[in-house]
Amino acid sequence: MKGQDFRTLGVEDLRAKVKSLREDLFRVKFQNATAQLSDSSQIGKTRKDLARALTILGELERGQTSTQEG
């Protein structure tokens, strides 16, 4: 998912998404450890999605508005 997709969600939806992404990351890591994962890049993609969601969730909880500079 892109950051813009996460920004459309509310705080509760983001918390649910973070929980889901954490479970997905555990599942992907477990599959990798047991040699059942066919696409190892899935670990990195899931980690990045989790980081994006956590960043946006933190911004919303602190009440910050997000503006892209540059």
Tab-separated table of N, CA and C in Angstrom:
chain	number	residue	atom	x	y	z
A	1	MET	N	0.831	-1.184	0.000
A	1	MET	CA	0.000	0.000	0.000
A	1	MET	C	0.871	1.241	0.000
A	2	LYS	N	0.335	2.278	-0.545
A	2	LYS	CA	1.047	3.542	-0.536
A	2	LYS	C	0.627	4.359	0.675
A	3	GLY	N	1.431	5.318	1.024
A	3	GLY	CA	1.143	6.161	2.175
A	3	GLY	C	-0.180	6.880	2.041
A	4	GLN	N	-0.509	7.278	0.830
A	4	GLN	CA	-1.761	7.989	0.597
A	4	GLN	C	-2.954	7.097	0.931
A	5	ASP	N	-2.839	5.804	0.675
A	5	ASP	CA	-3.919	4.872	1.003
A	5	ASP	C	-4.132	4.790	2.513
A	6	PHE	N	-3.042	4.822	3.262
A	6	PHE	CA	-3.147	4.776	4.723
A	6	PHE	C	-3.749	6.060	5.270
A	7	ARG	N	-3.482	7.182	4.611
A	7	ARG	CA	-3.970	8.471	5.094
A	7	ARG	C	-5.486	8.595	4.981
A	8	THR	N	-6.101	7.795	4.135
A	8	THR	CA	-7.550	7.857	3.993
A	8	THR	C	-8.272	7.125	5.118
A	9	LEU	N	-7.528	6.320	5.879
A	9	LEU	CA	-8.130	5.539	6.961
A	9	LEU	C	-8.199	6.354	8.250
A	10	GLY	N	-9.129	6.011	9.096
A	10	GLY	CA	-9.240	6.637	10.409
A	10	GLY	C	-8.277	5.979	11.391
A	11	VAL	N	-8.220	6.508	12.595
A	11	VAL	CA	-7.287	6.013	13.606
A	11	VAL	C	-7.570	4.548	13.951
A	12	GLU	N	-8.837	4.216	14.171
A	12	GLU	CA	-9.186	2.834	14.537
A	12	GLU	C	-8.897	1.871	13.391
A	13	ASP	N	-9.168	2.313	12.157
A	13	ASP	CA	-8.879	1.474	10.995
A	13	ASP	C	-7.373	1.256	10.851
A	14	LEU	N	-6.609	2.298	11.132
A	14	LEU	CA	-5.151	2.177	11.056
A	14	LEU	C	-4.625	1.214	12.119
A	15	ARG	N	-5.190	1.293	13.307
A	15	ARG	CA	-4.763	0.363	14.365
A	15	ARG	C	-5.052	-1.077	13.956
A	16	ALA	N	-6.190	-1.309	13.345
A	16	ALA	CA	-6.530	-2.650	12.870
A	16	ALA	C	-5.576	-3.081	11.756
A	17	LYS	N	-5.224	-2.144	10.882
A	17	LYS	CA	-4.299	-2.453	9.783
A	17	LYS	C	-2.916	-2.773	10.332
A	18	VAL	N	-2.467	-2.032	11.342
A	18	VAL	CA	-1.163	-2.297	11.960
A	18	VAL	C	-1.153	-3.697	12.572
A	19	LYS	N	-2.214	-4.042	13.261
A	19	LYS	CA	-2.301	-5.378	13.856
A	19	LYS	C	-2.250	-6.446	12.776
A	20	SER	N	-2.962	-6.229	11.698
A	20	SER	CA	-2.978	-7.169	10.584
A	20	SER	C	-1.598	-7.289	9.937
A	21	LEU	N	-0.930	-6.161	9.757
A	21	LEU	CA	0.404	-6.182	9.147
A	21	LEU	C	1.420	-6.880	10.051
A	22	ARG	N	1.295	-6.705	11.359
A	22	ARG	CA	2.197	-7.399	12.282
A	22	ARG	C	2.002	-8.916	12.184
A	23	GLU	N	0.747	-9.338	12.078
A	23	GLU	CA	0.468	-10.769	11.926
A	23	GLU	C	0.997	-11.284	10.589
A	24	ASP	N	0.833	-10.483	9.532
A	24	ASP	CA	1.349	-10.871	8.221
A	24	ASP	C	2.872	-11.000	8.248
A	25	LEU	N	3.532	-10.061	8.918
A	25	LEU	CA	4.988	-10.105	9.002
A	25	LEU	C	5.451	-11.354	9.742
A	26	PHE	N	4.774	-11.689	10.836
A	26	PHE	CA	5.111	-12.905	11.565
A	26	PHE	C	4.948	-14.124	10.665
A	27	ARG	N	3.828	-14.167	9.950
A	27	ARG	CA	3.547	-15.301	9.070
A	27	ARG	C	4.601	-15.426	7.966
A	28	VAL	N	4.973	-14.300	7.360
A	28	VAL	CA	5.961	-14.310	6.279
A	28	VAL	C	7.324	-14.732	6.809
A	29	LYS	N	7.706	-14.225	7.970
A	29	LYS	CA	8.996	-14.625	8.560
A	29	LYS	C	9.005	-16.109	8.901
A	30	PHE	N	7.888	-16.604	9.398
A	30	PHE	CA	7.799	-18.019	9.736
A	30	PHE	C	7.902	-18.879	8.478
A	31	GLN	N	7.237	-18.461	7.414
A	31	GLN	CA	7.318	-19.193	6.156
A	31	GLN	C	8.743	-19.178	5.614
A	32	ASN	N	9.423	-18.067	5.777
A	32	ASN	CA	10.807	-17.982	5.315
A	32	ASN	C	11.705	-18.922	6.114
A	33	ALA	N	11.487	-18.987	7.413
A	33	ALA	CA	12.312	-19.835	8.267
A	33	ALA	C	12.092	-21.316	7.970
A	34	THR	N	10.898	-21.669	7.529
A	34	THR	CA	10.603	-23.074	7.238
A	34	THR	C	10.725	-23.386	5.747
A	35	ALA	N	11.335	-22.469	4.989
A	35	ALA	CA	11.590	-22.640	3.553
A	35	ALA	C	10.308	-22.846	2.756
A	36	GLN	N	9.227	-22.186	3.161
A	36	GLN	CA	7.972	-22.276	2.428
A	36	GLN	C	7.641	-20.981	1.685
A	37	LEU	N	8.494	-19.980	1.808
A	37	LEU	CA	8.236	-18.687	1.203
A	37	LEU	C	8.845	-18.660	-0.196
A	38	SER	N	8.019	-18.416	-1.194
A	38	SER	CA	8.520	-18.424	-2.566
A	38	SER	C	9.115	-17.076	-2.969
A	39	ASP	N	8.622	-15.978	-2.399
A	39	ASP	CA	9.090	-14.639	-2.747
A	39	ASP	C	9.639	-13.962	-1.495
A	40	SER	N	10.952	-13.988	-1.341
A	40	SER	CA	11.552	-13.449	-0.121
A	40	SER	C	11.450	-11.931	-0.030
A	41	SER	N	11.148	-11.257	-1.123
A	41	SER	CA	10.997	-9.808	-1.062
A	41	SER	C	9.719	-9.409	-0.320
A	42	GLN	N	8.850	-10.360	-0.080
A	42	GLN	CA	7.608	-10.092	0.642
A	42	GLN	C	7.882	-9.622	2.066
A	43	ILE	N	8.980	-10.072	2.663
A	43	ILE	CA	9.340	-9.638	4.017
A	43	ILE	C	9.577	-8.130	4.034
A	44	GLY	N	10.385	-7.647	3.124
A	44	GLY	CA	10.686	-6.223	3.052
A	44	GLY	C	9.470	-5.380	2.742
A	45	LYS	N	8.626	-5.861	1.842
A	45	LYS	CA	7.410	-5.124	1.483
A	45	LYS	C	6.482	-4.996	2.681
A	46	THR	N	6.349	-6.071	3.431
A	46	THR	CA	5.475	-6.053	4.605
A	46	THR	C	6.042	-5.139	5.681
A	47	ARG	N	7.364	-5.175	5.875
A	47	ARG	CA	7.993	-4.300	6.866
A	47	ARG	C	7.791	-2.833	6.509
A	48	LYS	N	7.928	-2.500	5.237
A	48	LYS	CA	7.760	-1.109	4.809
A	48	LYS	C	6.315	-0.648	4.968
A	49	ASP	N	5.370	-1.519	4.627
A	49	ASP	CA	3.967	-1.171	4.825
A	49	ASP	C	3.664	-0.940	6.296
A	50	LEU	N	4.213	-1.788	7.158
A	50	LEU	CA	4.017	-1.631	8.596
A	50	LEU	C	4.612	-0.310	9.074
A	51	ALA	N	5.797	0.020	8.603
A	51	ALA	CA	6.435	1.276	8.997
A	51	ALA	C	5.616	2.478	8.536
A	52	ARG	N	5.101	2.419	7.312
A	52	ARG	CA	4.261	3.514	6.818
A	52	ARG	C	3.020	3.687	7.692
A	53	ALA	N	2.376	2.578	7.990
A	53	ALA	CA	1.152	2.640	8.792
A	53	ALA	C	1.443	3.186	10.186
A	54	LEU	N	2.531	2.734	10.799
A	54	LEU	CA	2.877	3.210	12.136
A	54	LEU	C	3.227	4.698	12.130
A	55	THR	N	3.895	5.160	11.090
A	55	THR	CA	4.253	6.574	10.987
A	55	THR	C	3.009	7.435	10.887
A	56	ILE	N	2.095	7.042	10.021
A	56	ILE	CA	0.883	7.825	9.833
A	56	ILE	C	-0.002	7.757	11.073
A	57	LEU	N	-0.062	6.596	11.709
A	57	LEU	CA	-0.829	6.459	12.942
A	57	LEU	C	-0.262	7.378	14.025
A	58	GLY	N	1.044	7.423	14.139
A	58	GLY	CA	1.676	8.312	15.109
A	58	GLY	C	1.369	9.770	14.831
A	59	GLU	N	1.388	10.143	13.559
A	59	GLU	CA	1.054	11.521	13.202
A	59	GLU	C	-0.378	11.857	13.595
A	60	LEU	N	-1.294	10.947	13.309
A	60	LEU	CA	-2.696	11.198	13.637
A	60	LEU	C	-2.915	11.279	15.140
A	61	GLU	N	-2.255	10.410	15.888
A	61	GLU	CA	-2.427	10.415	17.338
A	61	GLU	C	-1.848	11.669	17.970
A	62	ARG	N	-0.796	12.206	17.380
A	62	ARG	CA	-0.214	13.442	17.899
A	62	ARG	C	-0.930	14.674	17.371
A	63	GLY	N	-1.816	14.480	16.422
A	63	GLY	CA	-2.571	15.605	15.872
A	63	GLY	C	-1.822	16.408	14.864
A	64	GLN	N	-0.779	15.859	14.294
A	64	GLN	CA	-0.009	16.575	13.309
A	64	GLN	C	-0.677	16.448	11.949
A	65	THR	N	-0.563	17.497	11.181
A	65	THR	CA	-1.039	17.413	9.807
A	65	THR	C	0.161	17.104	8.935
A	66	SER	N	-0.076	16.350	7.920
A	66	SER	CA	1.013	15.933	7.058
A	66	SER	C	1.003	16.754	5.772
A	67	THR	N	2.104	17.438	5.527
A	67	THR	CA	2.269	18.143	4.268
A	67	THR	C	3.578	17.706	3.658
A	68	GLN	N	3.546	17.469	2.386
A	68	GLN	CA	4.774	17.040	1.715
A	68	GLN	C	5.530	18.290	1.269
A	69	GLU	N	6.781	18.348	1.641
A	69	GLU	CA	7.615	19.481	1.288
A	69	GLU	C	8.492	19.098	0.119
A	70	GLY	N	8.781	20.050	-0.701
A	70	GLY	CA	9.734	19.790	-1.760
A	70	GLY	C	9.242	20.004	-3.108
